[in-house]
């Protein structure tokens, strides 16, 4: 049995295929193909599988392990997903998820706030149930939801739903484990701080009384969260 590199070069030349053509068909750089054909570089199994298929060489002649081919393709797919997710994160403005009557927003549940330096996307939900539906809690789509927000504001008055249980549920989701949660209320922080123990909240804030106060508070939280993420 001839060495794989000799089999590849012999079959390519016999079919009159140039390195440049083979590079286009396989997405392997021509310089790498040249190194593979001369035995100076070991090709990955998925590349050997592709070369064997295009050049009509039996897979066993190139010592192709189909099990490893499948593993390499799976790893490649996961890497592409991670890169795609990272690119989306870079393009997507920071966002805040608001659950409960923290402050009335526009009629639409999503809006964009602007100041001199930042843009903040807002996703608002009247209650915890709506936010859980959005996040896909309890469904197969849970891990495929949109990218996590920069922080969450959870109001203590969410239509008789338990904000402590809501905070714990949010923290139990893999995609939200590192997302800071702030409790909001019309009471002074000291009066409900003890009630929020063991809810994994980061801080307590008063409900704003004006749009200007709301915007200042939200962008202030965003600034503090960006510093906080360095330690989470």
PDB file of C-alpha atoms in Angstrom:
ATOM      1  CA  UNK A   1       0.000   0.000   0.000  1.00  0.00           C
ATOM      2  CA  UNK A   2       1.371   3.403  -0.992  1.00  0.00           C
ATOM      3  CA  UNK A   3       1.703   6.183   1.520  1.00  0.00           C
ATOM      4  CA  UNK A   4      -1.387   8.478   1.710  1.00  0.00           C
ATOM      5  CA  UNK A   5       0.545  11.515   0.447  1.00  0.00           C
ATOM      6  CA  UNK A   6       1.717   9.607  -2.632  1.00  0.00           C
ATOM      7  CA  UNK A   7      -1.824   8.326  -3.250  1.00  0.00           C
ATOM      8  CA  UNK A   8      -3.183  11.876  -3.113  1.00  0.00           C
ATOM      9  CA  UNK A   9      -0.568  13.371  -5.458  1.00  0.00           C
ATOM     10  CA  UNK A  10      -0.748  10.472  -7.927  1.00  0.00           C
ATOM     11  CA  UNK A  11      -4.555  10.576  -8.111  1.00  0.00           C
ATOM     12  CA  UNK A  12      -4.621  14.376  -8.461  1.00  0.00           C
ATOM     13  CA  UNK A  13      -2.095  14.411 -11.295  1.00  0.00           C
ATOM     14  CA  UNK A  14      -3.809  11.487 -13.046  1.00  0.00           C
ATOM     15  CA  UNK A  15      -7.047  13.463 -13.105  1.00  0.00           C
ATOM     16  CA  UNK A  16      -5.322  16.655 -14.289  1.00  0.00           C
ATOM     17  CA  UNK A  17      -6.381  18.623 -11.236  1.00  0.00           C
ATOM     18  CA  UNK A  18      -4.145  21.500 -10.159  1.00  0.00           C
ATOM     19  CA  UNK A  19      -3.372  22.319  -6.529  1.00  0.00           C
ATOM     20  CA  UNK A  20      -5.295  25.572  -6.959  1.00  0.00           C
ATOM     21  CA  UNK A  21      -8.414  23.743  -8.175  1.00  0.00           C
ATOM     22  CA  UNK A  22      -8.205  21.201  -5.368  1.00  0.00           C
ATOM     23  CA  UNK A  23      -7.763  24.038  -2.884  1.00  0.00           C
ATOM     24  CA  UNK A  24     -10.982  25.685  -4.071  1.00  0.00           C
ATOM     25  CA  UNK A  25     -12.942  22.422  -3.900  1.00  0.00           C
ATOM     26  CA  UNK A  26     -11.680  21.415  -0.461  1.00  0.00           C
ATOM     27  CA  UNK A  27     -11.166  24.841   1.131  1.00  0.00           C
ATOM     28  CA  UNK A  28      -7.635  23.720   2.062  1.00  0.00           C
ATOM     29  CA  UNK A  29      -4.957  26.328   1.192  1.00  0.00           C
ATOM     30  CA  UNK A  30      -2.825  25.290  -1.794  1.00  0.00           C
ATOM     31  CA  UNK A  31       0.382  25.672   0.255  1.00  0.00           C
ATOM     32  CA  UNK A  32      -1.009  23.250   2.848  1.00  0.00           C
ATOM     33  CA  UNK A  33      -1.967  20.770   0.128  1.00  0.00           C
ATOM     34  CA  UNK A  34       1.594  20.939  -1.192  1.00  0.00           C
ATOM     35  CA  UNK A  35       2.952  20.164   2.285  1.00  0.00           C
ATOM     36  CA  UNK A  36       0.487  17.270   2.672  1.00  0.00           C
ATOM     37  CA  UNK A  37       1.410  15.802  -0.715  1.00  0.00           C
ATOM     38  CA  UNK A  38       5.110  15.902   0.166  1.00  0.00           C
ATOM     39  CA  UNK A  39       4.621  14.323   3.569  1.00  0.00           C
ATOM     40  CA  UNK A  40       5.605  17.437   5.544  1.00  0.00           C
ATOM     41  CA  UNK A  41       2.187  17.960   7.123  1.00  0.00           C
ATOM     42  CA  UNK A  42      -0.315  15.462   8.524  1.00  0.00           C
ATOM     43  CA  UNK A  43      -3.822  16.223   7.276  1.00  0.00           C
ATOM     44  CA  UNK A  44      -6.823  16.137   9.574  1.00  0.00           C
ATOM     45  CA  UNK A  45      -9.140  13.172   9.089  1.00  0.00           C
ATOM     46  CA  UNK A  46     -11.954  15.384   7.771  1.00  0.00           C
ATOM     47  CA  UNK A  47      -9.571  16.752   5.122  1.00  0.00           C
ATOM     48  CA  UNK A  48      -8.421  13.262   4.181  1.00  0.00           C
ATOM     49  CA  UNK A  49     -12.059  12.190   3.910  1.00  0.00           C
ATOM     50  CA  UNK A  50     -12.764  15.120   1.582  1.00  0.00           C
ATOM     51  CA  UNK A  51      -9.670  14.467  -0.533  1.00  0.00           C
ATOM     52  CA  UNK A  52     -10.524  10.777  -0.817  1.00  0.00           C
ATOM     53  CA  UNK A  53     -14.065  11.628  -1.919  1.00  0.00           C
ATOM     54  CA  UNK A  54     -13.039  14.215  -4.534  1.00  0.00           C
ATOM     55  CA  UNK A  55     -10.131  12.174  -5.922  1.00  0.00           C
ATOM     56  CA  UNK A  56     -12.128   8.908  -5.851  1.00  0.00           C
ATOM     57  CA  UNK A  57      -9.664   7.177  -3.517  1.00  0.00           C
ATOM     58  CA  UNK A  58     -10.950   4.443  -1.162  1.00  0.00           C
ATOM     59  CA  UNK A  59     -11.008   5.851   2.361  1.00  0.00           C
ATOM     60  CA  UNK A  60      -8.939   2.983   3.723  1.00  0.00           C
ATOM     61  CA  UNK A  61      -6.123   3.886   1.282  1.00  0.00           C
ATOM     62  CA  UNK A  62      -5.733   7.180   3.164  1.00  0.00           C
ATOM     63  CA  UNK A  63      -6.207   5.590   6.594  1.00  0.00           C
ATOM     64  CA  UNK A  64      -9.341   7.659   7.178  1.00  0.00           C
ATOM     65  CA  UNK A  65     -11.013   7.046  10.561  1.00  0.00           C
ATOM     66  CA  UNK A  66     -14.685   7.899   9.993  1.00  0.00           C
ATOM     67  CA  UNK A  67     -15.315   8.117  13.737  1.00  0.00           C
ATOM     68  CA  UNK A  68     -12.641  10.790  14.087  1.00  0.00           C
ATOM     69  CA  UNK A  69     -14.024  12.554  10.998  1.00  0.00           C
ATOM     70  CA  UNK A  70     -17.381  12.871  12.758  1.00  0.00           C
ATOM     71  CA  UNK A  71     -15.709  14.193  15.918  1.00  0.00           C
ATOM     72  CA  UNK A  72     -13.699  16.772  13.970  1.00  0.00           C
ATOM     73  CA  UNK A  73     -16.797  17.977  12.106  1.00  0.00           C
ATOM     74  CA  UNK A  74     -18.723  18.267  15.396  1.00  0.00           C
ATOM     75  CA  UNK A  75     -15.873  20.252  16.955  1.00  0.00           C
ATOM     76  CA  UNK A  76     -15.722  22.510  13.886  1.00  0.00           C
ATOM     77  CA  UNK A  77     -19.481  23.141  14.066  1.00  0.00           C
ATOM     78  CA  UNK A  78     -19.284  24.046  17.763  1.00  0.00           C
ATOM     79  CA  UNK A  79     -16.342  26.382  17.139  1.00  0.00           C
ATOM     80  CA  UNK A  80     -18.272  28.179  14.389  1.00  0.00           C
ATOM     81  CA  UNK A  81     -21.243  28.603  16.725  1.00  0.00           C
ATOM     82  CA  UNK A  82     -19.004  30.093  19.423  1.00  0.00           C
ATOM     83  CA  UNK A  83     -17.395  32.493  16.963  1.00  0.00           C
ATOM     84  CA  UNK A  84     -20.781  33.494  15.598  1.00  0.00           C
ATOM     85  CA  UNK A  85     -22.079  34.094  19.116  1.00  0.00           C
ATOM     86  CA  UNK A  86     -19.017  36.219  19.945  1.00  0.00           C
ATOM     87  CA  UNK A  87     -19.500  38.295  16.786  1.00  0.00           C
ATOM     88  CA  UNK A  88     -23.165  38.890  17.623  1.00  0.00           C
ATOM     89  CA  UNK A  89     -22.208  39.968  21.135  1.00  0.00           C
ATOM     90  CA  UNK A  90     -19.803  42.533  19.711  1.00  0.00           C
ATOM     91  CA  UNK A  91     -22.460  43.960  17.383  1.00  0.00           C
ATOM     92  CA  UNK A  92     -25.353  43.843  19.844  1.00  0.00           C
ATOM     93  CA  UNK A  93     -25.764  46.785  22.242  1.00  0.00           C
ATOM     94  CA  UNK A  94     -25.914  46.004  25.964  1.00  0.00           C
ATOM     95  CA  UNK A  95     -29.388  45.196  27.217  1.00  0.00           C
ATOM     96  CA  UNK A  96     -31.391  45.179  30.437  1.00  0.00           C
ATOM     97  CA  UNK A  97     -34.270  42.847  31.267  1.00  0.00           C
ATOM     98  CA  UNK A  98     -36.961  44.400  33.459  1.00  0.00           C
ATOM     99  CA  UNK A  99     -39.531  42.201  35.183  1.00  0.00           C
ATOM    100  CA  UNK A 100     -42.466  43.855  36.931  1.00  0.00           C
ATOM    101  CA  UNK A 101     -43.584  47.479  37.428  1.00  0.00           C
ATOM    102  CA  UNK A 102     -40.143  49.033  37.791  1.00  0.00           C
ATOM    103  CA  UNK A 103     -41.142  51.951  35.554  1.00  0.00           C
ATOM    104  CA  UNK A 104     -43.637  52.311  32.665  1.00  0.00           C
ATOM    105  CA  UNK A 105     -41.932  52.101  29.297  1.00  0.00           C
ATOM    106  CA  UNK A 106     -43.224  52.487  25.761  1.00  0.00           C
ATOM    107  CA  UNK A 107     -46.238  50.489  24.595  1.00  0.00           C
ATOM    108  CA  UNK A 108     -43.877  47.987  22.998  1.00  0.00           C
ATOM    109  CA  UNK A 109     -42.037  45.623  25.359  1.00  0.00           C
ATOM    110  CA  UNK A 110     -38.687  46.449  23.746  1.00  0.00           C
ATOM    111  CA  UNK A 111     -37.155  49.899  23.380  1.00  0.00           C
ATOM    112  CA  UNK A 112     -33.767  51.588  23.077  1.00  0.00           C
ATOM    113  CA  UNK A 113     -32.444  54.223  25.467  1.00  0.00           C
ATOM    114  CA  UNK A 114     -29.620  56.580  24.551  1.00  0.00           C
ATOM    115  CA  UNK A 115     -27.273  58.895  26.362  1.00  0.00           C
ATOM    116  CA  UNK A 116     -24.107  60.664  25.279  1.00  0.00           C
ATOM    117  CA  UNK A 117     -21.948  57.553  25.473  1.00  0.00           C
ATOM    118  CA  UNK A 118     -24.118  54.438  25.439  1.00  0.00           C
ATOM    119  CA  UNK A 119     -27.109  52.700  23.908  1.00  0.00           C
ATOM    120  CA  UNK A 120     -29.140  50.376  26.112  1.00  0.00           C
ATOM    121  CA  UNK A 121     -31.713  47.922  24.786  1.00  0.00           C
ATOM    122  CA  UNK A 122     -34.627  47.252  27.147  1.00  0.00           C
ATOM    123  CA  UNK A 123     -36.725  44.091  27.321  1.00  0.00           C
ATOM    124  CA  UNK A 124     -39.664  44.645  29.656  1.00  0.00           C
ATOM    125  CA  UNK A 125     -42.068  42.026  31.027  1.00  0.00           C
ATOM    126  CA  UNK A 126     -45.121  42.637  33.203  1.00  0.00           C
ATOM    127  CA  UNK A 127     -44.509  39.517  35.245  1.00  0.00           C
ATOM    128  CA  UNK A 128     -42.174  36.581  35.756  1.00  0.00           C
ATOM    129  CA  UNK A 129     -44.312  34.209  33.672  1.00  0.00           C
ATOM    130  CA  UNK A 130     -43.821  36.345  30.565  1.00  0.00           C
ATOM    131  CA  UNK A 131     -40.064  36.450  31.078  1.00  0.00           C
ATOM    132  CA  UNK A 132     -39.935  32.673  31.593  1.00  0.00           C
ATOM    133  CA  UNK A 133     -41.849  32.129  28.335  1.00  0.00           C
ATOM    134  CA  UNK A 134     -39.360  34.391  26.554  1.00  0.00           C
ATOM    135  CA  UNK A 135     -36.403  32.553  28.069  1.00  0.00           C
ATOM    136  CA  UNK A 136     -37.883  29.166  27.195  1.00  0.00           C
ATOM    137  CA  UNK A 137     -37.833  27.938  30.782  1.00  0.00           C
ATOM    138  CA  UNK A 138     -38.784  24.262  30.860  1.00  0.00           C
ATOM    139  CA  UNK A 139     -38.590  23.823  27.082  1.00  0.00           C
ATOM    140  CA  UNK A 140     -36.055  22.308  24.716  1.00  0.00           C
ATOM    141  CA  UNK A 141     -35.311  25.803  23.384  1.00  0.00           C
ATOM    142  CA  UNK A 142     -33.989  27.089  26.688  1.00  0.00           C
ATOM    143  CA  UNK A 143     -30.329  27.103  25.613  1.00  0.00           C
ATOM    144  CA  UNK A 144     -31.087  28.673  22.220  1.00  0.00           C
ATOM    145  CA  UNK A 145     -32.643  31.883  23.515  1.00  0.00           C
ATOM    146  CA  UNK A 146     -31.269  35.270  22.555  1.00  0.00           C
ATOM    147  CA  UNK A 147     -28.049  36.427  24.169  1.00  0.00           C
ATOM    148  CA  UNK A 148     -28.312  37.160  27.904  1.00  0.00           C
ATOM    149  CA  UNK A 149     -28.887  40.733  29.125  1.00  0.00           C
ATOM    150  CA  UNK A 150     -26.202  42.788  30.843  1.00  0.00           C
ATOM    151  CA  UNK A 151     -28.335  42.921  33.978  1.00  0.00           C
ATOM    152  CA  UNK A 152     -31.844  42.203  35.243  1.00  0.00           C
ATOM    153  CA  UNK A 153     -34.137  44.395  37.310  1.00  0.00           C
ATOM    154  CA  UNK A 154     -36.689  42.348  39.232  1.00  0.00           C
ATOM    155  CA  UNK A 155     -39.437  44.319  40.935  1.00  0.00           C
ATOM    156  CA  UNK A 156     -40.760  42.997  44.240  1.00  0.00           C
ATOM    157  CA  UNK A 157     -44.354  43.634  43.110  1.00  0.00           C
ATOM    158  CA  UNK A 158     -44.844  41.208  40.207  1.00  0.00           C
ATOM    159  CA  UNK A 159     -48.565  40.414  40.218  1.00  0.00           C
ATOM    160  CA  UNK A 160     -48.480  38.322  43.415  1.00  0.00           C
ATOM    161  CA  UNK A 161     -45.712  36.117  42.005  1.00  0.00           C
ATOM    162  CA  UNK A 162     -42.873  35.327  44.375  1.00  0.00           C
ATOM    163  CA  UNK A 163     -39.892  37.511  43.503  1.00  0.00           C
ATOM    164  CA  UNK A 164     -37.597  35.366  45.648  1.00  0.00           C
ATOM    165  CA  UNK A 165     -38.515  32.248  43.682  1.00  0.00           C
ATOM    166  CA  UNK A 166     -38.213  34.215  40.450  1.00  0.00           C
ATOM    167  CA  UNK A 167     -34.706  35.384  41.337  1.00  0.00           C
ATOM    168  CA  UNK A 168     -33.654  31.835  42.188  1.00  0.00           C
ATOM    169  CA  UNK A 169     -35.132  30.485  38.940  1.00  0.00           C
ATOM    170  CA  UNK A 170     -33.323  33.117  36.881  1.00  0.00           C
ATOM    171  CA  UNK A 171     -30.039  32.254  38.565  1.00  0.00           C
ATOM    172  CA  UNK A 172     -30.583  28.540  37.913  1.00  0.00           C
ATOM    173  CA  UNK A 173     -30.529  29.080  34.132  1.00  0.00           C
ATOM    174  CA  UNK A 174     -27.095  28.409  32.693  1.00  0.00           C
ATOM    175  CA  UNK A 175     -27.236  31.444  30.394  1.00  0.00           C
ATOM    176  CA  UNK A 176     -28.077  33.777  33.292  1.00  0.00           C
ATOM    177  CA  UNK A 177     -25.799  32.450  36.044  1.00  0.00           C
ATOM    178  CA  UNK A 178     -23.432  35.417  35.738  1.00  0.00           C
ATOM    179  CA  UNK A 179     -26.057  38.072  34.987  1.00  0.00           C
ATOM    180  CA  UNK A 180     -26.436  40.484  37.942  1.00  0.00           C
ATOM    181  CA  UNK A 181     -29.988  40.814  39.321  1.00  0.00           C
ATOM    182  CA  UNK A 182     -31.165  43.973  41.112  1.00  0.00           C
ATOM    183  CA  UNK A 183     -34.346  44.160  43.178  1.00  0.00           C
ATOM    184  CA  UNK A 184     -36.468  47.282  42.783  1.00  0.00           C
ATOM    185  CA  UNK A 185     -39.176  48.528  45.126  1.00  0.00           C
ATOM    186  CA  UNK A 186     -40.906  51.714  46.311  1.00  0.00           C
ATOM    187  CA  UNK A 187     -39.695  50.916  49.825  1.00  0.00           C
ATOM    188  CA  UNK A 188     -36.363  51.827  51.331  1.00  0.00           C
ATOM    189  CA  UNK A 189     -33.721  49.172  50.632  1.00  0.00           C
ATOM    190  CA  UNK A 190     -33.266  48.369  54.321  1.00  0.00           C
ATOM    191  CA  UNK A 191     -36.908  47.361  54.654  1.00  0.00           C
ATOM    192  CA  UNK A 192     -36.695  44.497  52.154  1.00  0.00           C
ATOM    193  CA  UNK A 193     -32.991  43.630  52.134  1.00  0.00           C
ATOM    194  CA  UNK A 194     -33.435  40.850  54.693  1.00  0.00           C
ATOM    195  CA  UNK A 195     -36.380  39.441  52.741  1.00  0.00           C
ATOM    196  CA  UNK A 196     -34.203  39.006  49.658  1.00  0.00           C
ATOM    197  CA  UNK A 197     -31.474  36.968  51.314  1.00  0.00           C
ATOM    198  CA  UNK A 198     -30.493  33.814  49.402  1.00  0.00           C
ATOM    199  CA  UNK A 199     -32.019  35.169  46.177  1.00  0.00           C
ATOM    200  CA  UNK A 200     -28.626  35.827  44.522  1.00  0.00           C
ATOM    201  CA  UNK A 201     -29.436  39.501  43.929  1.00  0.00           C
ATOM    202  CA  UNK A 202     -26.569  41.960  43.647  1.00  0.00           C
ATOM    203  CA  UNK A 203     -28.250  45.096  44.980  1.00  0.00           C
ATOM    204  CA  UNK A 204     -31.446  46.970  45.823  1.00  0.00           C
ATOM    205  CA  UNK A 205     -32.758  50.088  44.093  1.00  0.00           C
ATOM    206  CA  UNK A 206     -35.707  52.421  44.531  1.00  0.00           C
ATOM    207  CA  UNK A 207     -38.233  52.677  41.719  1.00  0.00           C
ATOM    208  CA  UNK A 208     -37.547  55.886  39.770  1.00  0.00           C
ATOM    209  CA  UNK A 209     -40.148  58.651  39.889  1.00  0.00           C
ATOM    210  CA  UNK A 210     -39.349  60.244  36.535  1.00  0.00           C
ATOM    211  CA  UNK A 211     -38.058  59.262  33.116  1.00  0.00           C
ATOM    212  CA  UNK A 212     -34.862  61.207  33.700  1.00  0.00           C
ATOM    213  CA  UNK A 213     -34.261  59.402  37.000  1.00  0.00           C
ATOM    214  CA  UNK A 214     -34.988  56.066  35.307  1.00  0.00           C
ATOM    215  CA  UNK A 215     -32.500  56.678  32.510  1.00  0.00           C
ATOM    216  CA  UNK A 216     -29.820  57.857  34.926  1.00  0.00           C
ATOM    217  CA  UNK A 217     -30.392  54.810  37.098  1.00  0.00           C
ATOM    218  CA  UNK A 218     -30.273  52.351  34.198  1.00  0.00           C
ATOM    219  CA  UNK A 219     -27.103  53.772  32.672  1.00  0.00           C
ATOM    220  CA  UNK A 220     -25.569  53.969  36.135  1.00  0.00           C
ATOM    221  CA  UNK A 221     -26.330  50.271  36.662  1.00  0.00           C
ATOM    222  CA  UNK A 222     -24.876  49.471  33.239  1.00  0.00           C
ATOM    223  CA  UNK A 223     -21.649  51.271  34.132  1.00  0.00           C
ATOM    224  CA  UNK A 224     -21.376  49.501  37.478  1.00  0.00           C
ATOM    225  CA  UNK A 225     -22.162  46.105  35.924  1.00  0.00           C
ATOM    226  CA  UNK A 226     -19.411  46.495  33.327  1.00  0.00           C
ATOM    227  CA  UNK A 227     -16.934  46.928  36.187  1.00  0.00           C
ATOM    228  CA  UNK A 228     -18.591  44.193  38.223  1.00  0.00           C
ATOM    229  CA  UNK A 229     -18.245  41.640  35.399  1.00  0.00           C
ATOM    230  CA  UNK A 230     -14.485  41.713  35.917  1.00  0.00           C
ATOM    231  CA  UNK A 231     -14.997  39.990  39.267  1.00  0.00           C
ATOM    232  CA  UNK A 232     -17.916  37.636  38.516  1.00  0.00           C
TER     233      UNK A 232
END
